[in-house]
Coordinates of N, CA and C in Angstrom, one line a residue:
X9 N 0.9 -1.2 0.0 CA 0.0 0.0 0.0 C 0.9 1.2 0.0
X10 N 0.6 2.2 -0.9 CA 1.4 3.4 -1.0 C 0.5 4.6 -0.5
X11 N 1.0 5.3 0.5 CA 0.3 6.5 0.9 C 1.0 7.7 0.3
X12 N 0.2 8.7 -0.2 CA 0.8 9.9 -0.8 C -0.2 11.0 -0.6
X13 N 0.3 12.2 -0.6 CA -0.6 13.4 -0.6 C -1.4 13.5 -1.9
X14 N -2.7 13.8 -1.8 CA -3.5 14.0 -3.0 C -3.1 15.2 -3.7
X15 N -3.3 15.2 -5.0 CA -3.1 16.3 -5.9 C -4.5 16.7 -6.5
X16 N -4.5 17.9 -7.1 CA -5.8 18.3 -7.7 C -6.2 17.3 -8.8
X17 N -5.3 16.6 -9.4 CA -5.6 15.6 -10.4 C -6.4 14.4 -9.8
X18 N -6.3 14.2 -8.5 CA -6.9 13.1 -7.8 C -8.4 13.4 -7.4
X19 N -8.8 14.6 -7.5 CA -10.1 15.0 -6.9 C -11.3 14.3 -7.5
X20 N -11.4 14.1 -8.7 CA -12.5 13.3 -9.3 C -12.6 11.9 -8.8
X21 N -11.4 11.2 -8.8 CA -11.4 9.8 -8.4 C -11.7 9.8 -6.9
X22 N -11.2 10.7 -6.1 CA -11.5 10.8 -4.7 C -12.9 11.0 -4.4
X23 N -13.6 11.9 -5.2 CA -15.0 12.1 -5.0 C -15.8 10.8 -5.2
X24 N -15.4 10.0 -6.2 CA -16.1 8.8 -6.5 C -15.9 7.8 -5.3
X25 N -14.7 7.7 -4.8 CA -14.4 6.8 -3.7 C -15.2 7.3 -2.4
X26 N -15.2 8.5 -2.1 CA -15.9 9.0 -0.9 C -17.4 8.8 -1.0
X27 N -18.0 9.1 -2.2 CA -19.4 8.9 -2.4 C -19.8 7.5 -2.3
X28 N -18.9 6.6 -2.8 CA -19.2 5.1 -2.8 C -19.2 4.6 -1.3
X29 N -18.4 5.2 -0.5 CA -18.3 4.7 0.9 C -19.4 5.3 1.8
X30 N -20.0 6.5 1.4 CA -20.9 7.1 2.3 C -22.3 7.3 1.9
X31 N -22.6 7.6 0.6 CA -23.9 8.1 0.2 C -24.5 7.4 -1.0
X32 N -25.8 7.6 -1.1 CA -26.5 7.2 -2.4 C -26.7 5.7 -2.6
X33 N -27.3 5.4 -3.7 CA -27.6 4.1 -4.1 C -26.4 3.2 -4.3
X34 N -25.3 3.8 -4.7 CA -24.1 3.1 -4.9 C -23.3 2.9 -3.6
X35 N -23.7 3.5 -2.5 CA -23.0 3.4 -1.2 C -23.3 2.1 -0.6
X36 N -22.3 1.3 -0.4 CA -22.5 0.0 0.3 C -21.4 -0.1 1.3
X37 N -21.5 -1.2 2.1 CA -20.5 -1.4 3.2 C -21.0 -0.9 4.5
X38 N -20.3 -1.2 5.6 CA -20.8 -0.8 6.9 C -20.5 0.6 7.2
X39 N -19.8 1.4 6.4 CA -19.6 2.8 6.7 C -20.6 3.7 6.0
X40 N -21.6 3.2 5.3 CA -22.5 4.0 4.6 C -23.3 4.9 5.6
X41 N -23.7 6.1 5.1 CA -24.6 7.0 5.9 C -25.9 7.1 5.2
X42 N -26.1 6.2 4.2 CA -27.3 6.4 3.3 C -28.6 6.3 4.1
X43 N -28.6 5.6 5.3 CA -29.8 5.6 6.1 C -30.1 6.9 6.9
X44 N -29.1 7.7 6.9 CA -29.1 9.0 7.7 C -29.2 10.2 6.8
X45 N -28.5 10.1 5.6 CA -28.4 11.3 4.8 C -28.5 11.0 3.3
X46 N -29.0 11.9 2.6 CA -29.0 11.8 1.1 C -28.1 12.9 0.6
X47 N -28.0 12.9 -0.7 CA -27.2 14.0 -1.3 C -25.7 13.7 -1.3
X48 N -25.0 14.7 -1.7 CA -23.5 14.5 -1.8 C -22.8 14.6 -0.5
X49 N -21.6 14.0 -0.4 CA -20.7 14.0 0.7 C -19.7 15.1 0.4
X50 N -19.2 15.1 -0.8 CA -18.2 16.1 -1.2 C -18.2 16.2 -2.7
X51 N -17.4 17.1 -3.3 CA -17.2 17.2 -4.7 C -15.8 17.6 -5.0
X52 N -15.4 17.5 -6.3 CA -14.0 17.8 -6.7 C -13.6 19.2 -6.3
X53 N -14.5 20.2 -6.3 CA -14.1 21.6 -6.0 C -13.8 21.7 -4.5
X54 N -14.6 21.1 -3.6 CA -14.3 21.1 -2.2 C -12.9 20.4 -1.9
X55 N -12.7 19.3 -2.6 CA -11.5 18.5 -2.4 C -10.3 19.3 -2.9
X56 N -10.4 20.0 -4.0 CA -9.3 20.9 -4.5 C -8.9 21.9 -3.5
X57 N -9.9 22.5 -2.8 CA -9.6 23.5 -1.7 C -8.8 22.9 -0.6
X58 N -9.2 21.6 -0.2 CA -8.4 20.9 0.8 C -7.0 20.7 0.4
X59 N -6.8 20.2 -0.8 CA -5.5 19.9 -1.4 C -4.6 21.2 -1.3
X60 N -5.2 22.3 -1.6 CA -4.4 23.6 -1.6 C -4.2 24.2 -0.2
X61 N -4.9 23.8 0.8 CA -4.8 24.3 2.1 C -3.5 23.9 2.8
X62 N -2.6 24.8 3.2 CA -1.3 24.5 3.8 C -1.5 23.8 5.2
X63 N -2.6 24.0 5.8 CA -2.9 23.4 7.1 C -3.6 22.1 7.0
X64 N -3.7 21.5 5.9 CA -4.5 20.3 5.6 C -3.6 19.3 4.8
X65 N -3.9 18.1 5.0 CA -3.2 17.0 4.2 C -4.3 16.0 3.8
X66 N -4.5 15.8 2.6 CA -5.4 14.8 2.1 C -4.6 13.7 1.5
X67 N -4.7 12.5 2.2 CA -3.9 11.4 1.8 C -4.6 10.4 1.0
X68 N -4.0 9.8 0.0 CA -4.5 8.8 -0.8 C -3.7 7.5 -0.5
X69 N -4.4 6.4 -0.6 CA -3.8 5.1 -0.3 C -4.1 4.2 -1.5
X70 N -3.1 3.8 -2.2 CA -3.2 3.0 -3.4 C -2.5 1.7 -3.3
X71 N -3.0 0.7 -4.0 CA -2.4 -0.6 -4.2 C -2.4 -0.9 -5.7
X72 N -1.2 -1.1 -6.3 CA -1.1 -1.3 -7.7 C -1.8 -0.2 -8.5
X73 N -1.7 1.0 -8.0 CA -2.3 2.2 -8.7 C -3.7 2.4 -8.5
X74 N -4.4 1.4 -7.8 CA -5.9 1.6 -7.6 C -6.1 2.3 -6.3
X75 N -6.9 3.4 -6.3 CA -7.2 4.1 -5.1 C -8.2 3.3 -4.2
X76 N -7.7 3.0 -3.0 CA -8.5 2.2 -2.1 C -9.0 2.9 -0.9
X77 N -8.4 4.0 -0.5 CA -8.8 4.7 0.7 C -8.2 6.1 0.7
X78 N -8.8 6.9 1.5 CA -8.3 8.3 1.7 C -8.6 8.8 3.1
X79 N -8.0 9.8 3.5 CA -8.3 10.5 4.8 C -7.7 11.9 4.7
X80 N -8.3 12.8 5.5 CA -7.8 14.2 5.6 C -7.3 14.4 7.1
X81 N -6.2 15.1 7.1 CA -5.7 15.7 8.4 C -5.7 17.2 8.3
X82 N -6.1 17.8 9.4 CA -6.1 19.3 9.5 C -5.2 19.6 10.7
X83 N -4.3 20.6 10.6 CA -3.5 21.0 11.7 C -4.1 22.1 12.4
X84 N -4.3 22.0 13.8 CA -4.8 23.0 14.6 C -3.8 23.2 15.8
X85 N -3.9 24.3 16.5 CA -3.0 24.5 17.7 C -3.2 23.4 18.7
X86 N -2.2 22.6 18.9 CA -2.3 21.6 19.9 C -2.9 20.2 19.5
X87 N -3.5 20.2 18.4 CA -4.1 18.9 18.0 C -4.3 18.8 16.5
X88 N -4.5 17.6 16.0 CA -4.9 17.4 14.6 C -6.3 17.0 14.5
X89 N -6.9 17.2 13.4 CA -8.3 16.8 13.1 C -8.3 15.7 12.0
X90 N -9.0 14.7 12.2 CA -9.1 13.6 11.2 C -10.5 13.5 10.6
X91 N -10.6 13.5 9.3 CA -11.8 13.4 8.6 C -11.7 12.9 7.2
X92 N -12.8 13.0 6.5 CA -12.9 12.5 5.1 C -12.3 11.1 4.9
X93 N -12.6 10.3 5.9 CA -12.0 8.9 5.9 C -12.9 8.0 5.1
X94 N -12.4 7.4 4.0 CA -13.2 6.5 3.2 C -12.3 5.3 2.7
X95 N -12.9 4.2 2.8 CA -12.3 3.0 2.3 C -13.2 2.4 1.2
X96 N -12.7 2.0 0.1 CA -13.5 1.4 -1.0 C -14.3 0.3 -0.4
X97 N -15.7 0.3 -0.6 CA -16.5 -0.7 0.0 C -16.0 -2.2 -0.2
X98 N -15.5 -2.5 -1.3 CA -15.0 -3.8 -1.6 C -13.7 -4.2 -0.9
X99 N -13.1 -3.2 -0.3 CA -11.8 -3.4 0.5 C -12.0 -3.3 2.0
X100 N -13.3 -3.1 2.4 CA -13.6 -3.0 3.8 C -13.6 -4.4 4.5
X101 N -13.2 -4.3 5.8 CA -13.3 -5.6 6.6 C -12.0 -6.4 6.6
X102 N -10.9 -5.9 6.0 CA -9.7 -6.6 5.9 C -8.5 -5.9 6.6
X103 N -8.8 -4.9 7.4 CA -7.8 -4.2 8.1 C -7.2 -2.9 7.5
X104 N -7.6 -2.7 6.3 CA -7.1 -1.5 5.6 C -7.5 -0.2 6.3
X105 N -8.7 -0.1 6.8 CA -9.1 1.1 7.5 C -8.2 1.4 8.8
X106 N -7.9 0.3 9.5 CA -7.0 0.4 10.7 C -5.6 0.9 10.3
X107 N -5.2 0.4 9.1 CA -3.8 0.8 8.6 C -3.8 2.3 8.2
X108 N -4.9 2.7 7.6 CA -5.0 4.2 7.2 C -5.1 5.0 8.4
X109 N -5.9 4.7 9.4 CA -6.0 5.4 10.6 C -4.6 5.5 11.3
X110 N -3.9 4.4 11.4 CA -2.6 4.4 12.1 C -1.6 5.3 11.3
X111 N -1.6 5.3 10.0 CA -0.7 6.2 9.2 C -1.1 7.6 9.5
X112 N -2.4 7.9 9.5 CA -2.8 9.3 9.8 C -2.3 9.8 11.2
X113 N -2.4 8.9 12.2 CA -2.0 9.2 13.5 C -0.5 9.4 13.6
X114 N 0.3 8.6 12.9 CA 1.7 8.7 12.8 C 2.1 10.0 12.2
X115 N 1.5 10.4 11.1 CA 1.9 11.6 10.4 C 1.5 12.8 11.3
X116 N 0.4 12.8 11.9 CA 0.0 13.9 12.8 C 1.0 14.1 13.9
X117 N 1.4 13.0 14.5 CA 2.3 13.0 15.7 C 3.7 13.3 15.2
X118 N 4.3 12.6 14.2 CA 5.7 12.7 13.8 C 5.9 14.0 13.0
X119 N 5.0 14.2 12.0 CA 5.3 15.4 11.1 C 4.8 16.7 11.6
X120 N 3.7 16.7 12.4 CA 3.2 17.9 12.9 C 3.4 18.1 14.4
X121 N 3.8 17.1 15.1 CA 4.1 17.2 16.5 C 2.9 17.4 17.4
X122 N 1.7 17.0 16.9 CA 0.5 17.3 17.7 C 0.3 16.2 18.8
X123 N -0.2 16.5 19.9 CA -0.4 15.6 21.0 C -1.6 14.7 21.0
X124 N -2.6 15.1 20.2 CA -3.8 14.4 20.1 C -4.5 14.5 18.7
X125 N -5.3 13.6 18.4 CA -6.1 13.6 17.2 C -7.6 13.6 17.6
X126 N -8.3 14.5 16.9 CA -9.8 14.6 17.2 C -10.5 14.4 15.9
X127 N -11.8 14.0 16.1 CA -12.7 13.8 15.0 C -14.1 14.0 15.4
X128 N -15.0 14.3 14.5 CA -16.4 14.4 14.8 C -17.1 13.3 14.0
X129 N -18.0 12.5 14.7 CA -18.7 11.4 14.1 C -20.2 11.6 14.5
X130 N -21.0 11.3 13.5 CA -22.5 11.5 13.8 C -22.8 10.5 14.9
X131 N -23.4 11.1 16.0 CA -23.6 10.3 17.2 C -24.5 9.1 17.0
X132 N -25.3 9.1 16.0 CA -26.2 8.0 15.7 C -25.5 6.8 15.1
X133 N -24.3 7.0 14.7 CA -23.5 5.9 14.1 C -22.7 5.1 15.1
X134 N -23.5 4.3 15.9 CA -22.9 3.6 17.1 C -21.8 2.6 16.6
X135 N -22.0 1.9 15.5 CA -21.0 0.9 15.1 C -19.7 1.6 14.7
X136 N -19.8 2.8 14.1 CA -18.6 3.5 13.7 C -17.9 4.0 15.0
X137 N -18.6 4.6 15.9 CA -18.0 5.1 17.1 C -17.3 3.9 17.9
X138 N -18.0 2.8 18.0 CA -17.4 1.6 18.6 C -16.1 1.2 17.9
X139 N -16.1 1.2 16.6 CA -14.8 0.9 15.8 C -13.7 1.8 16.3
X140 N -14.0 3.1 16.4 CA -12.9 4.1 16.8 C -12.5 3.8 18.3
X141 N -13.5 3.5 19.1 CA -13.2 3.2 20.5 C -12.2 2.0 20.6
X142 N -12.4 1.0 19.8 CA -11.5 -0.1 19.8 C -10.1 0.2 19.4
X143 N -9.9 1.4 18.7 CA -8.6 1.8 18.3 C -8.1 3.0 19.2
X144 N -8.7 3.1 20.4 CA -8.1 4.0 21.4 C -8.8 5.4 21.5
X145 N -9.8 5.6 20.7 CA -10.5 6.9 20.8 C -11.5 6.9 21.9
X146 N -11.7 8.0 22.5 CA -12.7 8.1 23.6 C -13.7 9.2 23.2
X147 N -14.9 9.0 23.7 CA -16.0 9.9 23.5 C -15.8 11.1 24.5
X148 N -15.9 12.3 24.0 CA -15.7 13.4 24.9 C -17.0 13.9 25.5
X149 N -18.2 13.6 24.9 CA -19.5 14.1 25.3 C -19.7 15.5 24.7
X150 N -18.7 16.0 24.0 CA -18.8 17.3 23.3 C -19.7 17.1 22.0
X151 N -20.8 17.8 22.0 CA -21.7 17.6 20.9 C -21.7 18.9 20.1
X152 N -21.9 18.8 18.8 CA -22.1 20.0 17.9 C -23.3 19.6 17.0
X153 N -24.0 20.6 16.6 CA -25.2 20.4 15.8 C -24.9 20.0 14.4
X154 N -25.7 19.2 13.8 CA -25.6 18.9 12.4 C -26.0 20.1 11.6
X155 N -25.3 20.5 10.5 CA -25.7 21.7 9.8 C -26.9 21.6 8.9
X156 N -28.1 21.4 9.5 CA -29.3 21.3 8.8 C -29.5 22.5 7.9
X157 N -30.0 22.3 6.7 CA -30.2 23.4 5.7 C -29.0 23.7 4.9
X158 N -27.8 23.1 5.1 CA -26.6 23.3 4.3 C -26.4 22.0 3.5
X159 N -26.9 22.0 2.3 CA -26.8 20.7 1.5 C -25.4 20.3 1.1
X160 N -24.4 21.2 1.4 CA -23.0 20.8 1.2 C -22.7 19.6 2.1
X161 N -23.4 19.4 3.1 CA -23.1 18.3 4.1 C -24.1 17.1 3.9
X162 N -25.1 17.3 3.0 CA -26.1 16.2 2.8 C -27.4 16.7 3.2
X163 N -28.4 15.9 2.8 CA -29.8 16.2 3.2 C -30.2 15.1 4.2
X164 N -30.4 15.6 5.5 CA -30.8 14.6 6.6 C -32.1 13.9 6.3
X165 N -32.1 12.7 6.7 CA -33.4 11.9 6.6 C -34.1 11.8 8.0
X166 N -33.5 12.4 9.0 CA -34.1 12.4 10.3 C -33.7 13.7 11.0
X167 N -34.5 14.1 12.0 CA -34.4 15.4 12.6 C -33.4 15.5 13.8
X168 N -32.8 14.4 14.2 CA -32.0 14.3 15.5 C -30.5 14.2 15.3
X169 N -30.0 14.4 14.1 CA -28.6 14.2 13.9 C -27.7 15.2 14.7
X170 N -26.6 14.7 15.2 CA -25.7 15.6 16.0 C -24.3 14.9 15.9
X171 N -23.3 15.7 15.9 CA -21.9 15.2 15.9 C -21.4 15.1 17.4
X172 N -20.6 14.0 17.6 CA -19.9 13.9 18.9 C -18.4 13.9 18.6
X173 N -17.6 14.6 19.4 CA -16.2 14.7 19.2 C -15.5 13.5 19.9
X174 N -14.6 12.8 19.2 CA -13.8 11.7 19.8 C -12.4 12.2 19.8
X175 N -11.6 11.7 20.7 CA -10.2 12.1 20.8 C -9.3 11.0 21.2
X176 N -8.1 11.0 20.8 CA -7.1 10.0 21.1 C -5.7 10.7 21.3
X177 N -5.1 10.5 22.5 CA -3.7 11.0 22.7 C -2.8 10.3 21.8
X178 N -1.8 11.0 21.2 CA -0.8 10.4 20.3 C 0.5 10.2 20.9
X179 N 0.7 10.6 22.1 CA 2.1 10.4 22.7 C 2.0 9.4 23.8

């Protein structure tokens, strides 16, 4: 598996991967949010902005040239933020996601020197939160509202969505 920073040339392929893991009729696998949200998860323009941001790193993970996973790291004072994590549905369940997460943690710790990694997960995604807890993340109880009315984040299918912050010390 080869991990590399994404380029603007990768944004179309990344959009397809992320959408397949999270949304719509083509979304399959245990990471799908299709029961909670409709609409897009991201688009090439949003991803291009991330690629250009000096405080962000969008990583691609390829095997034999095939894009199998991605994730984003953002640098903040004292911590890193982990997001846009997607694994090709056909490659889920074999440990690839754990490897991607471990590489993101290593880069945040070693390259940026941050002491912890944070993320926000939709609180209603109990299986996903449990997966992160098995990898050392803890629930903080810190909740933030889902951005209802902003279709850049999807169209909610239920009225009670909320994000919970998870955190893991990296040292």
